PDB file of C-alpha atoms in Angstrom:
ATOM      1  CA  MET A 107      -4.243 -16.942   9.476  1.00  0.00           C
ATOM      2  CA  LEU A 108      -1.312 -19.012   7.967  1.00  0.00           C
ATOM      3  CA  GLN A 109      -0.141 -18.024   4.572  1.00  0.00           C
ATOM      4  CA  LYS A 110       2.821 -18.122   2.314  1.00  0.00           C
ATOM      5  CA  ALA A 111       5.652 -15.540   1.663  1.00  0.00           C
ATOM      6  CA  VAL A 112       9.014 -15.071   0.271  1.00  0.00           C
ATOM      7  CA  ARG A 113      11.432 -13.450   2.692  1.00  0.00           C
ATOM      8  CA  PHE A 114      15.215 -13.013   3.145  1.00  0.00           C
ATOM      9  CA  HIS A 115      17.049 -12.962   6.463  1.00  0.00           C
ATOM     10  CA  GLU A 116      20.427 -11.897   5.052  1.00  0.00           C
ATOM     11  CA  ILE A 117      21.441  -9.830   2.021  1.00  0.00           C
ATOM     12  CA  GLY A 118      22.915 -11.677  -0.990  1.00  0.00           C
ATOM     13  CA  GLY A 119      22.146 -13.418  -4.278  1.00  0.00           C
ATOM     14  CA  PRO A 120      18.952 -14.976  -5.185  1.00  0.00           C
ATOM     15  CA  GLU A 121      19.791 -17.947  -3.097  1.00  0.00           C
ATOM     16  CA  VAL A 122      18.875 -15.964   0.018  1.00  0.00           C
ATOM     17  CA  LEU A 123      15.205 -15.921  -0.763  1.00  0.00           C
ATOM     18  CA  ARG A 124      13.113 -18.211   1.330  1.00  0.00           C
ATOM     19  CA  TYR A 125       9.591 -19.640   0.931  1.00  0.00           C
ATOM     20  CA  GLU A 126       8.199 -19.552   4.299  1.00  0.00           C
ATOM     21  CA  ASP A 127       4.933 -19.866   6.362  1.00  0.00           C
ATOM     22  CA  VAL A 128       3.691 -16.626   7.745  1.00  0.00           C
ATOM     23  CA  GLU A 129       0.783 -15.419  10.163  1.00  0.00           C
ATOM     24  CA  VAL A 130      -1.225 -12.911   8.717  1.00  0.00           C
ATOM     25  CA  GLY A 131      -3.671 -11.328  11.183  1.00  0.00           C
ATOM     26  CA  ALA A 132      -6.567  -9.061  11.136  1.00  0.00           C
ATOM     27  CA  PRO A 133      -6.047  -5.439   9.943  1.00  0.00           C
ATOM     28  CA  GLY A 134      -5.664  -2.581  12.502  1.00  0.00           C
ATOM     29  CA  PRO A 135      -6.849   1.068  12.029  1.00  0.00           C
ATOM     30  CA  GLY A 136      -6.214   2.386   8.727  1.00  0.00           C
ATOM     31  CA  GLU A 137      -5.349  -1.136   7.264  1.00  0.00           C
ATOM     32  CA  VAL A 138      -6.800  -3.895   5.060  1.00  0.00           C
ATOM     33  CA  ARG A 139      -6.219  -7.542   4.516  1.00  0.00           C
ATOM     34  CA  ILE A 140      -5.501  -8.511   0.908  1.00  0.00           C
ATOM     35  CA  ARG A 141      -5.796 -11.938  -0.808  1.00  0.00           C
ATOM     36  CA  HIS A 142      -3.349 -11.625  -3.549  1.00  0.00           C
ATOM     37  CA  VAL A 143      -4.027 -12.926  -7.228  1.00  0.00           C
ATOM     38  CA  ALA A 144      -0.813 -11.759  -8.944  1.00  0.00           C
ATOM     39  CA  VAL A 145       2.426 -10.280  -7.800  1.00  0.00           C
ATOM     40  CA  GLY A 146       4.783  -7.968  -9.938  1.00  0.00           C
ATOM     41  CA  LEU A 147       8.383  -9.035 -10.349  1.00  0.00           C
ATOM     42  CA  ASN A 148      10.545  -5.838 -10.608  1.00  0.00           C
ATOM     43  CA  PHE A 149      14.251  -5.242 -10.952  1.00  0.00           C
ATOM     44  CA  ALA A 150      14.104  -2.980  -7.967  1.00  0.00           C
ATOM     45  CA  ASP A 151      13.280  -5.973  -5.711  1.00  0.00           C
ATOM     46  CA  THR A 152      16.952  -7.094  -6.476  1.00  0.00           C
ATOM     47  CA  TYR A 153      18.117  -3.618  -4.797  1.00  0.00           C
ATOM     48  CA  PHE A 154      16.518  -4.769  -1.513  1.00  0.00           C
ATOM     49  CA  ARG A 155      17.831  -8.395  -1.620  1.00  0.00           C
ATOM     50  CA  THR A 156      21.391  -7.383  -2.075  1.00  0.00           C
ATOM     51  CA  GLY A 157      21.366  -4.344   0.294  1.00  0.00           C
ATOM     52  CA  TYR A 158      21.592  -1.718  -2.267  1.00  0.00           C
ATOM     53  CA  TYR A 159      18.324  -0.328  -0.742  1.00  0.00           C
ATOM     54  CA  PRO A 160      18.998  -1.136   3.001  1.00  0.00           C
ATOM     55  CA  VAL A 161      16.154  -2.945   4.893  1.00  0.00           C
ATOM     56  CA  LYS A 162      15.896  -4.857   8.019  1.00  0.00           C
ATOM     57  CA  PRO A 163      17.722  -8.272   8.130  1.00  0.00           C
ATOM     58  CA  THR A 164      14.538 -10.340   8.227  1.00  0.00           C
ATOM     59  CA  CYS A 165      12.091  -8.860   5.645  1.00  0.00           C
ATOM     60  CA  GLY A 166       9.503  -9.633   2.997  1.00  0.00           C
ATOM     61  CA  ILE A 167      10.144  -8.638  -0.437  1.00  0.00           C
ATOM     62  CA  GLY A 168       8.123  -7.201  -3.273  1.00  0.00           C
ATOM     63  CA  VAL A 169       6.321  -3.936  -3.728  1.00  0.00           C
ATOM     64  CA  GLU A 170       3.634  -4.603  -6.303  1.00  0.00           C
ATOM     65  CA  ALA A 171       0.564  -6.802  -6.337  1.00  0.00           C
ATOM     66  CA  SER A 172      -3.123  -6.906  -7.145  1.00  0.00           C
ATOM     67  CA  GLY A 173      -5.905  -8.839  -5.544  1.00  0.00           C
ATOM     68  CA  VAL A 174      -9.083  -8.559  -3.458  1.00  0.00           C
ATOM     69  CA  ILE A 175      -9.729  -7.070  -0.126  1.00  0.00           C
ATOM     70  CA  GLU A 176     -10.850  -9.634   2.477  1.00  0.00           C
ATOM     71  CA  GLU A 177     -11.151  -7.402   5.499  1.00  0.00           C
ATOM     72  CA  VAL A 178     -10.994  -3.732   6.381  1.00  0.00           C
ATOM     73  CA  GLY A 179      -9.791  -2.091   9.625  1.00  0.00           C
ATOM     74  CA  GLU A 180     -11.255   0.595  11.762  1.00  0.00           C
ATOM     75  CA  GLY A 181     -11.394   4.104  10.015  1.00  0.00           C
ATOM     76  CA  VAL A 182     -10.835   2.853   6.426  1.00  0.00           C
ATOM     77  CA  ALA A 183     -12.887   4.948   4.093  1.00  0.00           C
ATOM     78  CA  GLY A 184     -13.301   4.179   0.431  1.00  0.00           C
ATOM     79  CA  PHE A 185     -12.585   0.650   0.316  1.00  0.00           C
ATOM     80  CA  ALA A 186     -14.754  -2.446   1.305  1.00  0.00           C
ATOM     81  CA  PRO A 187     -14.295  -6.237   1.510  1.00  0.00           C
ATOM     82  CA  GLY A 188     -14.627  -7.617  -2.053  1.00  0.00           C
ATOM     83  CA  ASP A 189     -13.101  -4.513  -3.716  1.00  0.00           C
ATOM     84  CA  ARG A 190     -10.380  -5.376  -6.462  1.00  0.00           C
ATOM     85  CA  ILE A 191      -7.169  -3.337  -5.834  1.00  0.00           C
ATOM     86  CA  THR A 192      -3.563  -2.951  -6.988  1.00  0.00           C
ATOM     87  CA  TYR A 193      -0.780  -1.088  -5.283  1.00  0.00           C
ATOM     88  CA  THR A 194       2.932  -0.344  -5.595  1.00  0.00           C
ATOM     89  CA  GLY A 195       5.337   0.977  -3.061  1.00  0.00           C
ATOM     90  CA  SER A 196       6.211   0.332   0.534  1.00  0.00           C
ATOM     91  CA  PRO A 197       5.902  -1.362   2.903  1.00  0.00           C
ATOM     92  CA  LEU A 198       7.758  -4.436   1.553  1.00  0.00           C
ATOM     93  CA  GLY A 199       5.915  -7.663   1.366  1.00  0.00           C
ATOM     94  CA  ALA A 200       4.098  -8.271  -1.827  1.00  0.00           C
ATOM     95  CA  TYR A 201       5.647 -11.506  -2.418  1.00  0.00           C
ATOM     96  CA  SER A 202       2.938 -13.350  -0.531  1.00  0.00           C
ATOM     97  CA  THR A 203      -0.371 -15.154  -0.963  1.00  0.00           C
ATOM     98  CA  ALA A 204      -2.082 -12.501   1.567  1.00  0.00           C
ATOM     99  CA  ARG A 205      -0.975  -9.662   3.746  1.00  0.00           C
ATOM    100  CA  VAL A 206      -2.201  -6.601   5.791  1.00  0.00           C
ATOM    101  CA  MET A 207      -1.058  -3.188   4.613  1.00  0.00           C
ATOM    102  CA  PRO A 208      -2.155   0.328   4.920  1.00  0.00           C
ATOM    103  CA  ALA A 209      -5.110   1.232   2.855  1.00  0.00           C
ATOM    104  CA  GLY A 210      -3.606   4.557   1.722  1.00  0.00           C
ATOM    105  CA  SER A 211      -1.243   2.665  -0.660  1.00  0.00           C
ATOM    106  CA  LEU A 212      -4.092   1.013  -2.672  1.00  0.00           C
ATOM    107  CA  ILE A 213      -5.404   1.832  -6.000  1.00  0.00           C
ATOM    108  CA  LYS A 214      -8.773   0.563  -7.061  1.00  0.00           C
ATOM    109  CA  LEU A 215      -8.731  -1.532  -9.946  1.00  0.00           C
ATOM    110  CA  PRO A 216     -11.281  -1.218 -12.754  1.00  0.00           C
ATOM    111  CA  GLU A 217     -13.237  -4.356 -13.895  1.00  0.00           C
ATOM    112  CA  THR A 218     -11.706  -3.744 -17.360  1.00  0.00           C
ATOM    113  CA  ILE A 219      -8.210  -4.641 -16.071  1.00  0.00           C
ATOM    114  CA  ALA A 220      -7.277  -8.114 -15.278  1.00  0.00           C
ATOM    115  CA  PHE A 221      -5.447  -8.915 -12.177  1.00  0.00           C
ATOM    116  CA  GLU A 222      -2.420 -10.042 -13.939  1.00  0.00           C
ATOM    117  CA  THR A 223      -2.196  -7.256 -15.996  1.00  0.00           C
ATOM    118  CA  ALA A 224      -2.454  -4.937 -12.987  1.00  0.00           C
ATOM    119  CA  ALA A 225       0.463  -6.821 -11.210  1.00  0.00           C
ATOM    120  CA  ALA A 226       2.509  -6.535 -14.415  1.00  0.00           C
ATOM    121  CA  MET A 227       1.912  -2.873 -14.868  1.00  0.00           C
ATOM    122  CA  THR A 228       1.099  -0.844 -11.786  1.00  0.00           C
ATOM    123  CA  MET A 229       4.748  -0.075 -11.121  1.00  0.00           C
ATOM    124  CA  ARG A 230       5.977   0.030 -14.446  1.00  0.00           C
ATOM    125  CA  GLY A 231       2.964   1.936 -15.874  1.00  0.00           C
ATOM    126  CA  LEU A 232       3.026   4.544 -13.166  1.00  0.00           C
ATOM    127  CA  THR A 233       6.791   4.952 -13.740  1.00  0.00           C
ATOM    128  CA  SER A 234       6.074   5.480 -17.514  1.00  0.00           C
ATOM    129  CA  SER A 235       3.280   7.730 -16.640  1.00  0.00           C
ATOM    130  CA  TYR A 236       5.444  10.151 -14.510  1.00  0.00           C
ATOM    131  CA  LEU A 237       8.386   9.827 -16.875  1.00  0.00           C
ATOM    132  CA  LEU A 238       6.459  10.938 -20.072  1.00  0.00           C
ATOM    133  CA  ARG A 239       3.804  13.342 -18.172  1.00  0.00           C
ATOM    134  CA  ARG A 240       5.734  15.021 -15.372  1.00  0.00           C
ATOM    135  CA  ILE A 241       9.522  14.909 -15.573  1.00  0.00           C
ATOM    136  CA  CYS A 242      10.086  16.920 -18.898  1.00  0.00           C
ATOM    137  CA  PRO A 243       6.817  18.846 -19.573  1.00  0.00           C
ATOM    138  CA  THR A 244       8.533  20.651 -22.497  1.00  0.00           C
ATOM    139  CA  LEU A 245       8.648  17.423 -24.645  1.00  0.00           C
ATOM    140  CA  LYS A 246       6.371  17.826 -27.694  1.00  0.00           C
ATOM    141  CA  ALA A 247       5.373  15.932 -30.615  1.00  0.00           C
ATOM    142  CA  GLY A 248       8.218  15.508 -33.036  1.00  0.00           C
ATOM    143  CA  ASP A 249      10.885  15.430 -30.339  1.00  0.00           C
ATOM    144  CA  THR A 250      13.281  12.406 -30.389  1.00  0.00           C
ATOM    145  CA  VAL A 251      14.029  10.343 -27.112  1.00  0.00           C
ATOM    146  CA  LEU A 252      16.604   7.674 -26.333  1.00  0.00           C
ATOM    147  CA  LEU A 253      15.224   4.670 -24.215  1.00  0.00           C
ATOM    148  CA  HIS A 254      17.566   2.139 -22.937  1.00  0.00           C
ATOM    149  CA  ALA A 255      16.276  -1.331 -22.173  1.00  0.00           C
ATOM    150  CA  ALA A 256      13.641  -0.725 -24.718  1.00  0.00           C
ATOM    151  CA  ALA A 257      12.324  -4.505 -24.661  1.00  0.00           C
ATOM    152  CA  GLY A 258      12.008  -4.425 -20.775  1.00  0.00           C
ATOM    153  CA  GLY A 259       8.607  -3.928 -18.840  1.00  0.00           C
ATOM    154  CA  VAL A 260       9.041  -0.223 -18.507  1.00  0.00           C
ATOM    155  CA  GLY A 261      10.652   0.117 -21.985  1.00  0.00           C
ATOM    156  CA  LEU A 262       7.717  -1.480 -23.777  1.00  0.00           C
ATOM    157  CA  ILE A 263       5.313   0.712 -22.056  1.00  0.00           C
ATOM    158  CA  VAL A 264       7.145   4.071 -22.511  1.00  0.00           C
ATOM    159  CA  SER A 265       7.847   3.320 -26.222  1.00  0.00           C
ATOM    160  CA  GLN A 266       4.001   2.791 -26.747  1.00  0.00           C
ATOM    161  CA  TRP A 267       2.975   5.845 -24.698  1.00  0.00           C
ATOM    162  CA  ALA A 268       5.525   7.942 -26.610  1.00  0.00           C
ATOM    163  CA  LYS A 269       4.210   7.109 -29.766  1.00  0.00           C
ATOM    164  CA  LEU A 270       0.679   8.150 -28.517  1.00  0.00           C
ATOM    165  CA  LEU A 271       2.400  11.531 -27.734  1.00  0.00           C
ATOM    166  CA  GLY A 272       3.895  11.727 -31.230  1.00  0.00           C
ATOM    167  CA  LEU A 273       7.605  11.380 -30.087  1.00  0.00           C
ATOM    168  CA  ASN A 274      10.304   9.662 -32.161  1.00  0.00           C
ATOM    169  CA  VAL A 275      11.954   6.722 -30.073  1.00  0.00           C
ATOM    170  CA  ILE A 276      15.376   5.384 -30.203  1.00  0.00           C
ATOM    171  CA  GLY A 277      15.737   2.197 -28.343  1.00  0.00           C
ATOM    172  CA  THR A 278      18.681   0.117 -27.271  1.00  0.00           C
ATOM    173  CA  VAL A 279      18.666  -3.554 -26.716  1.00  0.00           C
ATOM    174  CA  SER A 280      20.998  -6.421 -26.525  1.00  0.00           C
ATOM    175  CA  THR A 281      19.692  -9.014 -28.733  1.00  0.00           C
ATOM    176  CA  ASP A 282      18.094  -9.335 -32.329  1.00  0.00           C
ATOM    177  CA  ALA A 283      15.187 -10.725 -30.676  1.00  0.00           C
ATOM    178  CA  LYS A 284      14.786  -7.944 -28.270  1.00  0.00           C
ATOM    179  CA  ALA A 285      15.146  -5.593 -31.217  1.00  0.00           C
ATOM    180  CA  GLU A 286      12.076  -6.883 -32.918  1.00  0.00           C
ATOM    181  CA  ILE A 287      10.025  -6.761 -29.717  1.00  0.00           C
ATOM    182  CA  ALA A 288      11.019  -3.011 -29.266  1.00  0.00           C
ATOM    183  CA  ARG A 289      10.070  -2.186 -32.977  1.00  0.00           C
ATOM    184  CA  ALA A 290       6.891  -3.960 -32.698  1.00  0.00           C
ATOM    185  CA  HIS A 291       5.968  -1.637 -29.483  1.00  0.00           C
ATOM    186  CA  GLY A 292       6.827   1.685 -31.183  1.00  0.00           C
ATOM    187  CA  CYS A 293      10.590   2.196 -31.471  1.00  0.00           C
ATOM    188  CA  ASP A 294      11.376   4.081 -34.735  1.00  0.00           C
ATOM    189  CA  HIS A 295      14.945   3.063 -34.398  1.00  0.00           C
ATOM    190  CA  VAL A 296      16.847   0.343 -32.469  1.00  0.00           C
ATOM    191  CA  ILE A 297      20.428   0.219 -31.561  1.00  0.00           C
ATOM    192  CA  ARG A 298      22.286  -2.948 -30.581  1.00  0.00           C
ATOM    193  CA  TYR A 299      24.491  -1.477 -27.680  1.00  0.00           C
ATOM    194  CA  ASP A 300      26.528  -4.536 -27.442  1.00  0.00           C
ATOM    195  CA  HIS A 301      28.260  -3.999 -30.917  1.00  0.00           C
ATOM    196  CA  GLU A 302      27.275  -0.330 -31.802  1.00  0.00           C
ATOM    197  CA  ASP A 303      28.353   2.796 -30.297  1.00  0.00           C
ATOM    198  CA  VAL A 304      25.174   4.430 -28.982  1.00  0.00           C
ATOM    199  CA  PRO A 305      26.167   7.981 -28.971  1.00  0.00           C
ATOM    200  CA  THR A 306      27.694   7.761 -32.484  1.00  0.00           C
ATOM    201  CA  ARG A 307      24.550   5.826 -33.797  1.00  0.00           C
ATOM    202  CA  VAL A 308      22.183   8.561 -32.087  1.00  0.00           C
ATOM    203  CA  ARG A 309      24.000  11.384 -33.717  1.00  0.00           C
ATOM    204  CA  GLU A 310      23.643   9.572 -37.117  1.00  0.00           C
ATOM    205  CA  ILE A 311      20.023   9.225 -36.745  1.00  0.00           C
ATOM    206  CA  THR A 312      19.380  12.746 -35.470  1.00  0.00           C
ATOM    207  CA  ASP A 313      21.451  14.396 -37.995  1.00  0.00           C
ATOM    208  CA  GLY A 314      23.978  15.416 -35.469  1.00  0.00           C
ATOM    209  CA  GLN A 315      21.792  17.095 -33.100  1.00  0.00           C
ATOM    210  CA  GLY A 316      21.304  14.543 -30.300  1.00  0.00           C
ATOM    211  CA  VAL A 317      18.018  13.685 -28.425  1.00  0.00           C
ATOM    212  CA  ALA A 318      15.838  15.809 -26.109  1.00  0.00           C
ATOM    213  CA  VAL A 319      15.691  13.239 -23.304  1.00  0.00           C
ATOM    214  CA  VAL A 320      17.422   9.948 -22.386  1.00  0.00           C
ATOM    215  CA  TYR A 321      15.637   7.433 -20.321  1.00  0.00           C
ATOM    216  CA  ASP A 322      18.389   5.450 -18.624  1.00  0.00           C
ATOM    217  CA  SER A 323      17.447   2.535 -16.532  1.00  0.00           C
ATOM    218  CA  VAL A 324      20.887   0.835 -16.904  1.00  0.00           C
ATOM    219  CA  GLY A 325      23.171   3.261 -14.882  1.00  0.00           C
ATOM    220  CA  ALA A 326      26.848   2.717 -14.678  1.00  0.00           C
ATOM    221  CA  THR A 327      27.629   1.213 -17.870  1.00  0.00           C
ATOM    222  CA  THR A 328      25.489   3.702 -20.044  1.00  0.00           C
ATOM    223  CA  PHE A 329      25.720   7.020 -18.029  1.00  0.00           C
ATOM    224  CA  GLN A 330      28.498   8.489 -19.937  1.00  0.00           C
ATOM    225  CA  GLY A 331      27.017   7.260 -23.384  1.00  0.00           C
ATOM    226  CA  SER A 332      23.804   8.691 -22.317  1.00  0.00           C
ATOM    227  CA  LEU A 333      25.177  12.170 -21.618  1.00  0.00           C
ATOM    228  CA  ASN A 334      27.048  12.145 -24.913  1.00  0.00           C
ATOM    229  CA  SER A 335      23.677  11.301 -26.709  1.00  0.00           C
ATOM    230  CA  LEU A 336      22.012  14.514 -25.577  1.00  0.00           C
ATOM    231  CA  LYS A 337      21.395  17.677 -27.536  1.00  0.00           C
ATOM    232  CA  ARG A 338      22.055  21.121 -26.114  1.00  0.00           C
ATOM    233  CA  ARG A 339      20.069  21.520 -22.925  1.00  0.00           C
ATOM    234  CA  GLY A 340      18.877  17.913 -23.130  1.00  0.00           C
ATOM    235  CA  MET A 341      17.898  16.086 -20.027  1.00  0.00           C
ATOM    236  CA  LEU A 342      19.264  12.621 -18.752  1.00  0.00           C
ATOM    237  CA  VAL A 343      16.627  10.944 -16.645  1.00  0.00           C
ATOM    238  CA  CYS A 344      18.534   8.262 -14.463  1.00  0.00           C
ATOM    239  CA  VAL A 345      15.695   6.117 -13.634  1.00  0.00           C
ATOM    240  CA  GLY A 346      17.469   2.796 -12.758  1.00  0.00           C
ATOM    241  CA  THR A 347      20.950   1.319 -11.959  1.00  0.00           C
ATOM    242  CA  ALA A 348      20.545  -2.259 -13.417  1.00  0.00           C
ATOM    243  CA  SER A 349      24.375  -2.240 -14.132  1.00  0.00           C
ATOM    244  CA  GLY A 350      25.284  -0.453 -11.032  1.00  0.00           C
ATOM    245  CA  PRO A 351      25.322   3.040  -9.469  1.00  0.00           C
ATOM    246  CA  ILE A 352      25.960   5.994 -11.731  1.00  0.00           C
ATOM    247  CA  PRO A 353      29.304   7.589 -11.235  1.00  0.00           C
ATOM    248  CA  PRO A 354      29.619  11.195  -9.402  1.00  0.00           C
ATOM    249  CA  ILE A 355      28.424  13.875 -11.556  1.00  0.00           C
ATOM    250  CA  ASP A 356      30.925  16.770 -12.547  1.00  0.00           C
ATOM    251  CA  ALA A 357      28.701  19.668 -12.963  1.00  0.00           C
ATOM    252  CA  LEU A 358      31.189  21.411 -15.222  1.00  0.00           C
ATOM    253  CA  GLN A 359      30.959  18.664 -17.663  1.00  0.00           C
ATOM    254  CA  LEU A 360      27.190  19.326 -17.916  1.00  0.00           C
ATOM    255  CA  ALA A 361      27.933  22.921 -18.886  1.00  0.00           C
ATOM    256  CA  ILE A 362      30.726  21.840 -21.443  1.00  0.00           C
ATOM    257  CA  LYS A 363      28.534  19.323 -22.976  1.00  0.00           C
ATOM    258  CA  GLY A 364      25.600  21.757 -23.722  1.00  0.00           C
ATOM    259  CA  SER A 365      24.081  23.059 -20.370  1.00  0.00           C
ATOM    260  CA  LEU A 366      22.667  19.480 -19.861  1.00  0.00           C
ATOM    261  CA  TYR A 367      20.217  18.506 -17.088  1.00  0.00           C
ATOM    262  CA  VAL A 368      20.449  15.230 -14.872  1.00  0.00           C
ATOM    263  CA  THR A 369      17.591  14.048 -12.566  1.00  0.00           C
ATOM    264  CA  ARG A 370      17.360  10.876 -10.461  1.00  0.00           C
ATOM    265  CA  PRO A 371      13.674  10.661  -9.629  1.00  0.00           C
ATOM    266  CA  ALA A 372      11.939   8.132  -7.800  1.00  0.00           C
ATOM    267  CA  LEU A 373       8.299   6.894  -8.345  1.00  0.00           C
ATOM    268  CA  ALA A 374       7.221   7.328  -4.659  1.00  0.00           C
ATOM    269  CA  ASP A 375       7.629  11.126  -5.035  1.00  0.00           C
ATOM    270  CA  TYR A 376       5.168  11.224  -7.866  1.00  0.00           C
ATOM    271  CA  ILE A 377       2.492   8.961  -6.261  1.00  0.00           C
ATOM    272  CA  ALA A 378       2.791  10.334  -2.808  1.00  0.00           C
ATOM    273  CA  ASP A 379      -0.264  12.916  -3.452  1.00  0.00           C
ATOM    274  CA  PRO A 380      -3.391  10.764  -3.620  1.00  0.00           C
ATOM    275  CA  ALA A 381      -4.737  13.024  -6.249  1.00  0.00           C
ATOM    276  CA  GLU A 382      -1.610  12.914  -8.439  1.00  0.00           C
ATOM    277  CA  ARG A 383      -1.581   9.093  -7.992  1.00  0.00           C
ATOM    278  CA  ALA A 384      -5.186   8.808  -9.198  1.00  0.00           C
ATOM    279  CA  GLU A 385      -4.672  11.071 -12.197  1.00  0.00           C
ATOM    280  CA  LEU A 386      -1.511   9.241 -13.441  1.00  0.00           C
ATOM    281  CA  ALA A 387      -3.230   5.871 -12.716  1.00  0.00           C
ATOM    282  CA  GLY A 388      -6.615   6.879 -14.396  1.00  0.00           C
ATOM    283  CA  GLU A 389      -4.696   7.826 -17.606  1.00  0.00           C
ATOM    284  CA  LEU A 390      -2.802   4.519 -17.533  1.00  0.00           C
ATOM    285  CA  PHE A 391      -5.855   2.547 -16.939  1.00  0.00           C
ATOM    286  CA  SER A 392      -7.606   4.307 -19.780  1.00  0.00           C
ATOM    287  CA  HIS A 393      -4.886   3.488 -22.244  1.00  0.00           C
ATOM    288  CA  VAL A 394      -4.745  -0.068 -21.391  1.00  0.00           C
ATOM    289  CA  ALA A 395      -8.441  -0.664 -21.325  1.00  0.00           C
ATOM    290  CA  ALA A 396      -8.820   0.940 -24.584  1.00  0.00           C
ATOM    291  CA  GLY A 397      -5.912  -1.144 -26.206  1.00  0.00           C
ATOM    292  CA  ARG A 398      -3.807   1.761 -26.892  1.00  0.00           C
ATOM    293  CA  ILE A 399      -1.013   0.516 -24.672  1.00  0.00           C
ATOM    294  CA  LYS A 400      -0.497  -3.377 -24.399  1.00  0.00           C
ATOM    295  CA  ILE A 401       1.033  -4.930 -21.489  1.00  0.00           C
ATOM    296  CA  GLU A 402       3.210  -7.880 -22.233  1.00  0.00           C
ATOM    297  CA  VAL A 403       3.227 -10.440 -19.522  1.00  0.00           C
ATOM    298  CA  ASN A 404       5.993 -12.653 -20.912  1.00  0.00           C
ATOM    299  CA  GLN A 405       7.182 -14.460 -17.931  1.00  0.00           C
ATOM    300  CA  ARG A 406       4.924 -16.092 -15.276  1.00  0.00           C
ATOM    301  CA  TYR A 407       6.441 -17.901 -12.089  1.00  0.00           C
ATOM    302  CA  ALA A 408       4.960 -19.675  -9.005  1.00  0.00           C
ATOM    303  CA  LEU A 409       5.692 -17.714  -5.721  1.00  0.00           C
ATOM    304  CA  GLU A 410       8.030 -20.673  -4.509  1.00  0.00           C
ATOM    305  CA  ASP A 411      10.146 -20.168  -7.584  1.00  0.00           C
ATOM    306  CA  ALA A 412      11.187 -16.676  -6.643  1.00  0.00           C
ATOM    307  CA  VAL A 413      14.739 -17.789  -6.650  1.00  0.00           C
ATOM    308  CA  GLN A 414      14.786 -18.865 -10.346  1.00  0.00           C
ATOM    309  CA  ALA A 415      12.716 -15.716 -11.065  1.00  0.00           C
ATOM    310  CA  HIS A 416      15.543 -13.546  -9.654  1.00  0.00           C
ATOM    311  CA  ARG A 417      18.234 -15.365 -11.488  1.00  0.00           C
ATOM    312  CA  ASP A 418      16.307 -15.008 -14.734  1.00  0.00           C
ATOM    313  CA  LEU A 419      15.789 -11.204 -14.204  1.00  0.00           C
ATOM    314  CA  GLU A 420      19.462 -10.446 -13.404  1.00  0.00           C
ATOM    315  CA  ALA A 421      20.609 -12.557 -16.255  1.00  0.00           C
ATOM    316  CA  ARG A 422      18.566 -10.232 -18.412  1.00  0.00           C
ATOM    317  CA  LYS A 423      16.670 -13.503 -19.760  1.00  0.00           C
ATOM    318  CA  THR A 424      13.264 -11.790 -19.482  1.00  0.00           C
ATOM    319  CA  THR A 425      11.403  -9.363 -21.805  1.00  0.00           C
ATOM    320  CA  GLY A 426       8.181  -7.313 -20.987  1.00  0.00           C
ATOM    321  CA  SER A 427       6.772  -7.865 -17.633  1.00  0.00           C
ATOM    322  CA  SER A 428       7.133 -10.764 -15.385  1.00  0.00           C
ATOM    323  CA  ILE A 429       4.675 -11.772 -12.561  1.00  0.00           C
ATOM    324  CA  PHE A 430       4.196 -14.398  -9.828  1.00  0.00           C
ATOM    325  CA  VAL A 431       0.653 -16.100 -10.187  1.00  0.00           C
ATOM    326  CA  ILE A 432      -0.961 -17.065  -6.886  1.00  0.00           C
TER     327      ILE A 432
END
């Protein structure tokens, strides 16, 4: 069955992405064939394209999509043709109109969640879920956290969820427009990192104490400032490297700066257990269906416009979530 997919045959900039015909066959044992309705666009996709995350030279791209199961292979339990599903994770290949993939990667999608919403939030929402519900279980109502890229897809979900937990949120952004978006989604304070010193402002806001946790998806350019924003025994969560990899960590500096903690988590390790994945997804879906967390789909692209989508993403022209509509 001939379908369309975006693939790349060499690493490089957005221009290496190709919109191609691909053959999608029948699912094998333990697999399903899915017809996509919407596909998520994530900054992590650029890591594969540039070779920061090594993959095969000829490869599909994309880790997140929603759609409908068309056919199930032998031995698949719990899923049937016609089921609405969403997913995030390997194998790559979500930038496609249809695909075959392992049934074990799928999450059933409630009727209360639209396909576009699911594609915009499955990766970002599950990331937000484990960041707030698993990484630092000692966080409590009244604690203050620092959230970099507060107007991004993960940032908007984390800030809303953090407010549900009673946390105070300081967000960093690059423009006044993004500052307004961040405030509208729960940030109590917003710092323009392009012309304000983040650690200084954090100390001013927290009466010199610093924050309990920093969620840093930016990486190289924010790492030192993030450490300097933490209170004694605070935790830096390095959840992304949009500006490049973080530098080597000097363990002694963690002691000097207040017995700090640093972690570099990966979503895959928090959704590998089907029971834990179901628990995190269930809480996420419940908040979204009830309107307690709103998913902002602010950019929509056609699949054949993947090159432009990646250019916009890397130029930080996007806010909230971005998706491809099939």
